[in-house]
Amino acid sequence: MDQSKEQRILNSVSYNAIKGDAESVLDCIDKYCSQKEWAMNVGDEKGLILDKIVKEADPTVALELGTYCGYSAVRIARLLKPSAHLFSIEFNAEFVPIAKEIIEIAGLEDKVTILEGHAQDIIPQLKTKYNVDTLDFVFLDHWKDRYAPDTILLEQYGLLRKGSILLADNIGFPGAPDFLKHVRNNEHYECTHYPSHLEYMKAPDAMEKAVYLG
Ligand SMILES: C[C@H](C[C@H]1O[C@@H](n2cnc3c(N)ncnc32)[C@H](O)[C@@H]1O)NC(=O)c1cc(-c2ccc(F)cc2)cc(O)c1O
Ligand SMILES: [Mg+2]
């Protein structure tokens, strides 16, 4: 059976990236996906916004919803301080081993734990099973209609604290209207909008930062 696009991305990283060099892994994926096959990584342009917010948050415990091939997990983990850790949730069993391999090529396997399953099933386990207290940073990049219900889950399970930073991809396209409705005009959140473009395309997209105020 011929390989999947995600497998071909891994092949390209495995062949072209410098082992242990996270930047070269990101550059390799961005090059492949802009020149050969489009893929739904956050990409280089929105990646700079992600970098900025992660540096601002300087998280000890970070969570990502929607690992896909691990591009944003590498992007986030490469900026984490030594004691910090990223949990990344992915439910597609085909993508999990590919993401693990890409994260390992970047030399970041000790900073990232991929949790296989649906976010809505794993979020309730973070405190009990994964010993998480509260989350300092959350990157939302999974099914766009899950951003709002899973944000509410994070609130309900006491995983957010005063100052927790949520950053959501694809606010422009495919769009996450329920999420915007939940965080904007909500006294518990302070929101900032970051216009950008869809990964590797000219089409407009955007990210939204929502700081939890407690
Ligand atoms: C949803 C995907 C990202 C990943 O999320 C995992 N996932 C899902 N729901 C859950 C869950 N409930 N729990 C855990 N994991 C979960 C999945 O398996 C994918 O690997 N992302 C997108 O669909 C996505 C799509 C586009 C896009 C843009 C223009 C187009 F013309 C077409 C598509 C752009 C983007 O930037 C995206 O991010
Ligand atoms: Mg996305």
PDB file of C-alpha atoms and ligand atoms in Angstrom:
ATOM      1  CA  MET A   1       0.000   0.000   0.000  1.00  0.00           C
ATOM      2  CA  ASP A   2       1.578   3.336  -0.945  1.00  0.00           C
ATOM      3  CA  GLN A   3       2.615   5.719   1.821  1.00  0.00           C
ATOM      4  CA  SER A   4       0.515   8.473   3.342  1.00  0.00           C
ATOM      5  CA  LYS A   5       1.373  12.163   2.974  1.00  0.00           C
ATOM      6  CA  GLU A   6       2.311  12.195   6.674  1.00  0.00           C
ATOM      7  CA  GLN A   7       4.707   9.274   6.108  1.00  0.00           C
ATOM      8  CA  ARG A   8       6.257  11.161   3.180  1.00  0.00           C
ATOM      9  CA  ILE A   9       6.749  14.204   5.431  1.00  0.00           C
ATOM     10  CA  LEU A  10       8.515  11.975   7.974  1.00  0.00           C
ATOM     11  CA  ASN A  11      10.682  10.487   5.213  1.00  0.00           C
ATOM     12  CA  SER A  12      11.713  13.978   4.141  1.00  0.00           C
ATOM     13  CA  VAL A  13      12.580  14.999   7.722  1.00  0.00           C
ATOM     14  CA  SER A  14      14.429  11.750   8.365  1.00  0.00           C
ATOM     15  CA  TYR A  15      16.492  12.188   5.192  1.00  0.00           C
ATOM     16  CA  ASN A  16      17.078  15.976   5.196  1.00  0.00           C
ATOM     17  CA  ALA A  17      16.977  17.275   8.782  1.00  0.00           C
ATOM     18  CA  ILE A  18      20.011  17.432  11.062  1.00  0.00           C
ATOM     19  CA  LYS A  19      19.467  15.020  13.974  1.00  0.00           C
ATOM     20  CA  GLY A  20      18.926  16.897  17.239  1.00  0.00           C
ATOM     21  CA  ASP A  21      18.427  20.213  15.456  1.00  0.00           C
ATOM     22  CA  ALA A  22      14.810  21.351  15.982  1.00  0.00           C
ATOM     23  CA  GLU A  23      15.175  24.354  13.637  1.00  0.00           C
ATOM     24  CA  SER A  24      16.274  22.094  10.775  1.00  0.00           C
ATOM     25  CA  VAL A  25      13.254  19.822  11.387  1.00  0.00           C
ATOM     26  CA  LEU A  26      10.892  22.818  11.190  1.00  0.00           C
ATOM     27  CA  ASP A  27      12.638  24.179   8.088  1.00  0.00           C
ATOM     28  CA  CYS A  28      12.455  20.770   6.413  1.00  0.00           C
ATOM     29  CA  ILE A  29       8.708  20.387   7.054  1.00  0.00           C
ATOM     30  CA  ASP A  30       7.977  23.976   5.967  1.00  0.00           C
ATOM     31  CA  LYS A  31      10.009  23.467   2.774  1.00  0.00           C
ATOM     32  CA  TYR A  32       8.327  20.139   1.977  1.00  0.00           C
ATOM     33  CA  CYS A  33       4.815  21.442   2.657  1.00  0.00           C
ATOM     34  CA  SER A  34       5.230  24.665   0.716  1.00  0.00           C
ATOM     35  CA  GLN A  35       6.992  23.080  -2.277  1.00  0.00           C
ATOM     36  CA  LYS A  36       5.729  19.481  -2.495  1.00  0.00           C
ATOM     37  CA  GLU A  37       2.511  18.728  -0.569  1.00  0.00           C
ATOM     38  CA  TRP A  38       0.394  21.119   1.508  1.00  0.00           C
ATOM     39  CA  ALA A  39      -0.249  19.885   5.066  1.00  0.00           C
ATOM     40  CA  MET A  40      -2.065  21.342   8.071  1.00  0.00           C
ATOM     41  CA  ASN A  41       0.970  22.271  10.193  1.00  0.00           C
ATOM     42  CA  VAL A  42       0.698  25.677  11.833  1.00  0.00           C
ATOM     43  CA  GLY A  43       3.545  26.643   9.482  1.00  0.00           C
ATOM     44  CA  ASP A  44       6.284  29.276   9.473  1.00  0.00           C
ATOM     45  CA  GLU A  45       4.214  32.485   9.425  1.00  0.00           C
ATOM     46  CA  LYS A  46       1.726  31.601  12.201  1.00  0.00           C
ATOM     47  CA  GLY A  47       4.622  29.711  13.823  1.00  0.00           C
ATOM     48  CA  LEU A  48       6.278  33.055  14.563  1.00  0.00           C
ATOM     49  CA  ILE A  49       3.146  34.154  16.459  1.00  0.00           C
ATOM     50  CA  LEU A  50       3.164  30.829  18.339  1.00  0.00           C
ATOM     51  CA  ASP A  51       6.856  31.387  19.216  1.00  0.00           C
ATOM     52  CA  LYS A  52       6.094  34.879  20.518  1.00  0.00           C
ATOM     53  CA  ILE A  53       3.259  33.723  22.790  1.00  0.00           C
ATOM     54  CA  VAL A  54       5.194  30.686  24.080  1.00  0.00           C
ATOM     55  CA  LYS A  55       8.153  32.963  24.960  1.00  0.00           C
ATOM     56  CA  GLU A  56       5.730  35.357  26.698  1.00  0.00           C
ATOM     57  CA  ALA A  57       4.097  32.472  28.623  1.00  0.00           C
ATOM     58  CA  ASP A  58       7.432  30.738  29.411  1.00  0.00           C
ATOM     59  CA  PRO A  59       5.321  27.742  30.514  1.00  0.00           C
ATOM     60  CA  THR A  60       6.389  25.014  32.959  1.00  0.00           C
ATOM     61  CA  VAL A  61       3.444  22.803  31.894  1.00  0.00           C
ATOM     62  CA  ALA A  62       2.035  23.205  28.360  1.00  0.00           C
ATOM     63  CA  LEU A  63      -0.756  21.355  26.555  1.00  0.00           C
ATOM     64  CA  GLU A  64      -1.388  21.009  22.797  1.00  0.00           C
ATOM     65  CA  LEU A  65      -4.656  19.707  21.344  1.00  0.00           C
ATOM     66  CA  GLY A  66      -4.077  18.129  17.926  1.00  0.00           C
ATOM     67  CA  THR A  67      -0.497  16.890  17.497  1.00  0.00           C
ATOM     68  CA  TYR A  68      -0.835  15.886  13.826  1.00  0.00           C
ATOM     69  CA  CYS A  69       2.805  15.338  12.655  1.00  0.00           C
ATOM     70  CA  GLY A  70       4.377  17.082  15.645  1.00  0.00           C
ATOM     71  CA  TYR A  71       5.414  20.300  13.881  1.00  0.00           C
ATOM     72  CA  SER A  72       3.951  22.617  16.546  1.00  0.00           C
ATOM     73  CA  ALA A  73       5.053  20.264  19.326  1.00  0.00           C
ATOM     74  CA  VAL A  74       8.650  20.737  18.066  1.00  0.00           C
ATOM     75  CA  ARG A  75       7.999  24.471  17.695  1.00  0.00           C
ATOM     76  CA  ILE A  76       6.787  24.779  21.302  1.00  0.00           C
ATOM     77  CA  ALA A  77       9.152  22.266  22.961  1.00  0.00           C
ATOM     78  CA  ARG A  78      12.289  23.868  21.477  1.00  0.00           C
ATOM     79  CA  LEU A  79      11.469  27.014  23.493  1.00  0.00           C
ATOM     80  CA  LEU A  80      10.761  25.299  26.843  1.00  0.00           C
ATOM     81  CA  LYS A  81      13.082  25.765  29.823  1.00  0.00           C
ATOM     82  CA  PRO A  82      14.826  22.591  31.130  1.00  0.00           C
ATOM     83  CA  SER A  83      12.227  21.828  33.830  1.00  0.00           C
ATOM     84  CA  ALA A  84       9.226  22.369  31.516  1.00  0.00           C
ATOM     85  CA  HIS A  85       7.090  19.770  29.702  1.00  0.00           C
ATOM     86  CA  LEU A  86       4.575  19.643  26.834  1.00  0.00           C
ATOM     87  CA  PHE A  87       1.638  17.217  26.740  1.00  0.00           C
ATOM     88  CA  SER A  88       0.208  16.828  23.235  1.00  0.00           C
ATOM     89  CA  ILE A  89      -3.072  15.011  22.536  1.00  0.00           C
ATOM     90  CA  GLU A  90      -3.765  13.265  19.203  1.00  0.00           C
ATOM     91  CA  PHE A  91      -6.508  10.742  18.455  1.00  0.00           C
ATOM     92  CA  ASN A  92      -5.495   9.567  14.973  1.00  0.00           C
ATOM     93  CA  ALA A  93      -3.445   6.383  15.577  1.00  0.00           C
ATOM     94  CA  GLU A  94      -1.728   6.781  12.196  1.00  0.00           C
ATOM     95  CA  PHE A  95      -0.296  10.198  13.090  1.00  0.00           C
ATOM     96  CA  VAL A  96       0.970   9.366  16.619  1.00  0.00           C
ATOM     97  CA  PRO A  97       4.036   7.283  15.636  1.00  0.00           C
ATOM     98  CA  ILE A  98       4.925   9.768  12.885  1.00  0.00           C
ATOM     99  CA  ALA A  99       4.794  12.679  15.341  1.00  0.00           C
ATOM    100  CA  LYS A 100       6.845  10.712  17.896  1.00  0.00           C
ATOM    101  CA  GLU A 101       9.531  10.046  15.292  1.00  0.00           C
ATOM    102  CA  ILE A 102       9.660  13.681  14.139  1.00  0.00           C
ATOM    103  CA  ILE A 103       9.908  14.920  17.751  1.00  0.00           C
ATOM    104  CA  GLU A 104      12.724  12.399  18.351  1.00  0.00           C
ATOM    105  CA  ILE A 105      14.637  13.554  15.246  1.00  0.00           C
ATOM    106  CA  ALA A 106      14.398  17.076  16.691  1.00  0.00           C
ATOM    107  CA  GLY A 107      15.948  15.732  19.917  1.00  0.00           C
ATOM    108  CA  LEU A 108      12.950  16.806  21.988  1.00  0.00           C
ATOM    109  CA  GLU A 109      11.564  13.419  23.075  1.00  0.00           C
ATOM    110  CA  ASP A 110      12.254  14.196  26.762  1.00  0.00           C
ATOM    111  CA  LYS A 111      10.234  17.439  26.613  1.00  0.00           C
ATOM    112  CA  VAL A 112       7.103  16.080  24.927  1.00  0.00           C
ATOM    113  CA  THR A 113       4.578  13.394  25.937  1.00  0.00           C
ATOM    114  CA  ILE A 114       2.084  12.464  23.219  1.00  0.00           C
ATOM    115  CA  LEU A 115      -1.199  11.221  24.687  1.00  0.00           C
ATOM    116  CA  GLU A 116      -3.189   9.146  22.202  1.00  0.00           C
ATOM    117  CA  GLY A 117      -6.930   9.654  22.377  1.00  0.00           C
ATOM    118  CA  HIS A 118      -9.651  12.260  22.168  1.00  0.00           C
ATOM    119  CA  ALA A 119      -8.960  15.508  24.009  1.00  0.00           C
ATOM    120  CA  GLN A 120     -12.371  15.319  25.679  1.00  0.00           C
ATOM    121  CA  ASP A 121     -11.440  11.944  27.194  1.00  0.00           C
ATOM    122  CA  ILE A 122      -7.877  12.839  28.214  1.00  0.00           C
ATOM    123  CA  ILE A 123      -8.399  16.344  29.639  1.00  0.00           C
ATOM    124  CA  PRO A 124     -10.370  14.886  32.599  1.00  0.00           C
ATOM    125  CA  GLN A 125      -7.402  12.592  33.355  1.00  0.00           C
ATOM    126  CA  LEU A 126      -4.617  15.194  33.282  1.00  0.00           C
ATOM    127  CA  LYS A 127      -4.636  15.843  37.035  1.00  0.00           C
ATOM    128  CA  THR A 128      -5.212  12.277  38.228  1.00  0.00           C
ATOM    129  CA  LYS A 129      -3.317  10.198  35.651  1.00  0.00           C
ATOM    130  CA  TYR A 130      -0.649  12.674  34.447  1.00  0.00           C
ATOM    131  CA  ASN A 131      -0.014  14.537  37.688  1.00  0.00           C
ATOM    132  CA  VAL A 132      -0.778  17.952  36.179  1.00  0.00           C
ATOM    133  CA  ASP A 133      -1.699  20.741  38.607  1.00  0.00           C
ATOM    134  CA  THR A 134      -2.598  23.656  36.312  1.00  0.00           C
ATOM    135  CA  LEU A 135      -1.648  24.493  32.710  1.00  0.00           C
ATOM    136  CA  ASP A 136       0.445  27.571  31.937  1.00  0.00           C
ATOM    137  CA  PHE A 137      -0.090  27.429  28.160  1.00  0.00           C
ATOM    138  CA  VAL A 138      -2.571  25.634  25.863  1.00  0.00           C
ATOM    139  CA  PHE A 139      -2.325  25.515  22.045  1.00  0.00           C
ATOM    140  CA  LEU A 140      -5.687  24.630  20.451  1.00  0.00           C
ATOM    141  CA  ASP A 141      -5.290  23.167  16.952  1.00  0.00           C
ATOM    142  CA  HIS A 142      -7.629  20.149  16.845  1.00  0.00           C
ATOM    143  CA  TRP A 143     -11.190  19.926  15.383  1.00  0.00           C
ATOM    144  CA  LYS A 144     -12.323  23.505  15.305  1.00  0.00           C
ATOM    145  CA  ASP A 145     -15.756  22.770  16.794  1.00  0.00           C
ATOM    146  CA  ARG A 146     -14.027  21.167  19.786  1.00  0.00           C
ATOM    147  CA  TYR A 147     -12.145  24.318  20.844  1.00  0.00           C
ATOM    148  CA  ALA A 148     -15.094  25.699  22.852  1.00  0.00           C
ATOM    149  CA  PRO A 149     -16.278  22.506  24.588  1.00  0.00           C
ATOM    150  CA  ASP A 150     -12.711  21.485  25.446  1.00  0.00           C
ATOM    151  CA  THR A 151     -11.914  24.961  26.810  1.00  0.00           C
ATOM    152  CA  ILE A 152     -14.972  24.581  29.068  1.00  0.00           C
ATOM    153  CA  LEU A 153     -13.625  21.165  30.126  1.00  0.00           C
ATOM    154  CA  LEU A 154     -10.276  22.756  31.022  1.00  0.00           C
ATOM    155  CA  GLU A 155     -12.156  25.285  33.186  1.00  0.00           C
ATOM    156  CA  GLN A 156     -14.380  22.673  34.815  1.00  0.00           C
ATOM    157  CA  TYR A 157     -11.464  20.389  35.719  1.00  0.00           C
ATOM    158  CA  GLY A 158      -9.594  23.259  37.386  1.00  0.00           C
ATOM    159  CA  LEU A 159      -6.756  23.080  34.857  1.00  0.00           C
ATOM    160  CA  LEU A 160      -6.618  26.843  34.269  1.00  0.00           C
ATOM    161  CA  ARG A 161      -5.197  29.360  36.744  1.00  0.00           C
ATOM    162  CA  LYS A 162      -5.082  33.179  36.777  1.00  0.00           C
ATOM    163  CA  GLY A 163      -2.805  33.990  33.823  1.00  0.00           C
ATOM    164  CA  SER A 164      -3.066  30.680  31.910  1.00  0.00           C
ATOM    165  CA  ILE A 165      -2.599  31.507  28.219  1.00  0.00           C
ATOM    166  CA  LEU A 166      -4.727  29.832  25.521  1.00  0.00           C
ATOM    167  CA  LEU A 167      -3.676  30.255  21.881  1.00  0.00           C
ATOM    168  CA  ALA A 168      -6.029  29.015  19.158  1.00  0.00           C
ATOM    169  CA  ASP A 169      -5.073  28.347  15.517  1.00  0.00           C
ATOM    170  CA  ASN A 170      -7.423  28.721  12.529  1.00  0.00           C
ATOM    171  CA  ILE A 171      -9.666  31.431  13.933  1.00  0.00           C
ATOM    172  CA  GLY A 172      -9.934  32.783  10.392  1.00  0.00           C
ATOM    173  CA  PHE A 173     -10.077  29.537   8.431  1.00  0.00           C
ATOM    174  CA  PRO A 174     -11.563  26.945   8.928  1.00  0.00           C
ATOM    175  CA  GLY A 175     -12.785  29.189  11.782  1.00  0.00           C
ATOM    176  CA  ALA A 176     -13.868  28.505  15.370  1.00  0.00           C
ATOM    177  CA  PRO A 177     -16.884  30.791  15.931  1.00  0.00           C
ATOM    178  CA  ASP A 178     -18.119  29.046  19.086  1.00  0.00           C
ATOM    179  CA  PHE A 179     -14.686  29.430  20.679  1.00  0.00           C
ATOM    180  CA  LEU A 180     -14.596  33.161  19.892  1.00  0.00           C
ATOM    181  CA  LYS A 181     -18.110  33.524  21.317  1.00  0.00           C
ATOM    182  CA  HIS A 182     -16.971  31.776  24.497  1.00  0.00           C
ATOM    183  CA  VAL A 183     -13.796  33.771  25.176  1.00  0.00           C
ATOM    184  CA  ARG A 184     -14.653  37.202  23.797  1.00  0.00           C
ATOM    185  CA  ASN A 185     -17.003  39.424  25.885  1.00  0.00           C
ATOM    186  CA  ASN A 186     -16.311  36.991  28.725  1.00  0.00           C
ATOM    187  CA  GLU A 187     -15.149  38.596  31.966  1.00  0.00           C
ATOM    188  CA  HIS A 188     -12.936  35.549  32.634  1.00  0.00           C
ATOM    189  CA  TYR A 189     -10.810  36.055  29.515  1.00  0.00           C
ATOM    190  CA  GLU A 190      -8.645  38.825  28.049  1.00  0.00           C
ATOM    191  CA  CYS A 191      -8.445  38.263  24.266  1.00  0.00           C
ATOM    192  CA  THR A 192      -6.012  39.390  21.561  1.00  0.00           C
ATOM    193  CA  HIS A 193      -6.466  38.759  17.821  1.00  0.00           C
ATOM    194  CA  TYR A 194      -3.484  38.010  15.526  1.00  0.00           C
ATOM    195  CA  PRO A 195      -4.317  38.233  11.810  1.00  0.00           C
ATOM    196  CA  SER A 196      -2.115  36.041   9.616  1.00  0.00           C
ATOM    197  CA  HIS A 197      -2.434  33.639   6.688  1.00  0.00           C
ATOM    198  CA  LEU A 198      -3.294  29.971   6.254  1.00  0.00           C
ATOM    199  CA  GLU A 199      -0.164  27.851   6.436  1.00  0.00           C
ATOM    200  CA  TYR A 200       1.787  27.865   3.125  1.00  0.00           C
ATOM    201  CA  MET A 201      -1.049  29.791   1.402  1.00  0.00           C
ATOM    202  CA  LYS A 202      -2.102  33.394   0.675  1.00  0.00           C
ATOM    203  CA  ALA A 203      -5.590  32.865   2.130  1.00  0.00           C
ATOM    204  CA  PRO A 204      -6.215  34.871   5.307  1.00  0.00           C
ATOM    205  CA  ASP A 205      -6.270  33.119   8.671  1.00  0.00           C
ATOM    206  CA  ALA A 206      -5.776  34.268  12.272  1.00  0.00           C
ATOM    207  CA  MET A 207      -4.886  33.170  15.784  1.00  0.00           C
ATOM    208  CA  GLU A 208      -6.580  34.234  19.031  1.00  0.00           C
ATOM    209  CA  LYS A 209      -4.896  34.534  22.398  1.00  0.00           C
ATOM    210  CA  ALA A 210      -7.181  34.244  25.428  1.00  0.00           C
ATOM    211  CA  VAL A 211      -5.649  34.825  28.872  1.00  0.00           C
ATOM    212  CA  TYR A 212      -7.675  33.243  31.674  1.00  0.00           C
ATOM    213  CA  LEU A 213      -8.295  35.798  34.435  1.00  0.00           C
ATOM    214  CA  GLY A 214      -9.544  33.344  37.086  1.00  0.00           C
TER     215      GLY A 214
HETATM  216  C1  LIG B   1      -7.873  18.853  13.426  1.00  0.00           C
HETATM  217  C2  LIG B   1      -6.581  18.939  12.706  1.00  0.00           C
HETATM  218  C3  LIG B   1      -5.359  18.659  13.531  1.00  0.00           C
HETATM  219  C4  LIG B   1      -5.268  17.338  14.219  1.00  0.00           C
HETATM  220  O1  LIG B   1      -6.165  17.284  15.319  1.00  0.00           O
HETATM  221  C5  LIG B   1      -6.530  15.923  15.531  1.00  0.00           C
HETATM  222  N1  LIG B   1      -7.756  15.938  16.332  1.00  0.00           N
HETATM  223  C6  LIG B   1      -8.966  16.356  15.939  1.00  0.00           C
HETATM  224  N2  LIG B   1      -9.847  16.281  16.962  1.00  0.00           N
HETATM  225  C7  LIG B   1      -9.183  15.779  18.018  1.00  0.00           C
HETATM  226  C8  LIG B   1      -9.558  15.471  19.363  1.00  0.00           C
HETATM  227  N3  LIG B   1     -10.810  15.652  19.800  1.00  0.00           N
HETATM  228  N4  LIG B   1      -8.610  14.991  20.192  1.00  0.00           N
HETATM  229  C9  LIG B   1      -7.349  14.820  19.747  1.00  0.00           C
HETATM  230  N5  LIG B   1      -6.932  15.090  18.489  1.00  0.00           N
HETATM  231  C10 LIG B   1      -7.849  15.561  17.629  1.00  0.00           C
HETATM  232  C11 LIG B   1      -6.641  15.370  14.137  1.00  0.00           C
HETATM  233  O2  LIG B   1      -6.464  13.978  14.148  1.00  0.00           O
HETATM  234  C12 LIG B   1      -5.505  16.070  13.400  1.00  0.00           C
HETATM  235  O3  LIG B   1      -4.314  15.308  13.484  1.00  0.00           O
HETATM  236  N6  LIG B   1      -6.420  20.301  12.128  1.00  0.00           N
HETATM  237  C13 LIG B   1      -7.172  20.667  11.093  1.00  0.00           C
HETATM  238  O4  LIG B   1      -8.125  19.991  10.707  1.00  0.00           O
HETATM  239  C14 LIG B   1      -6.737  21.855  10.318  1.00  0.00           C
HETATM  240  C15 LIG B   1      -7.270  22.050   9.034  1.00  0.00           C
HETATM  241  C16 LIG B   1      -6.847  23.114   8.227  1.00  0.00           C
HETATM  242  C17 LIG B   1      -7.419  23.297   6.882  1.00  0.00           C
HETATM  243  C18 LIG B   1      -7.312  24.503   6.231  1.00  0.00           C
HETATM  244  C19 LIG B   1      -7.818  24.684   4.950  1.00  0.00           C
HETATM  245  C20 LIG B   1      -8.457  23.646   4.319  1.00  0.00           C
HETATM  246  F1  LIG B   1      -8.922  23.810   3.059  1.00  0.00           F
HETATM  247  C21 LIG B   1      -8.584  22.427   4.956  1.00  0.00           C
HETATM  248  C22 LIG B   1      -8.065  22.247   6.237  1.00  0.00           C
HETATM  249  C23 LIG B   1      -5.867  24.002   8.702  1.00  0.00           C
HETATM  250  C24 LIG B   1      -5.350  23.827   9.982  1.00  0.00           C
HETATM  251  O5  LIG B   1      -4.391  24.656  10.467  1.00  0.00           O
HETATM  252  C25 LIG B   1      -5.779  22.770  10.794  1.00  0.00           C
HETATM  253  O6  LIG B   1      -5.259  22.689  12.061  1.00  0.00           O
HETATM  254 MG    MG B   2      -4.191  24.498  12.547  1.00  0.00          MG
END
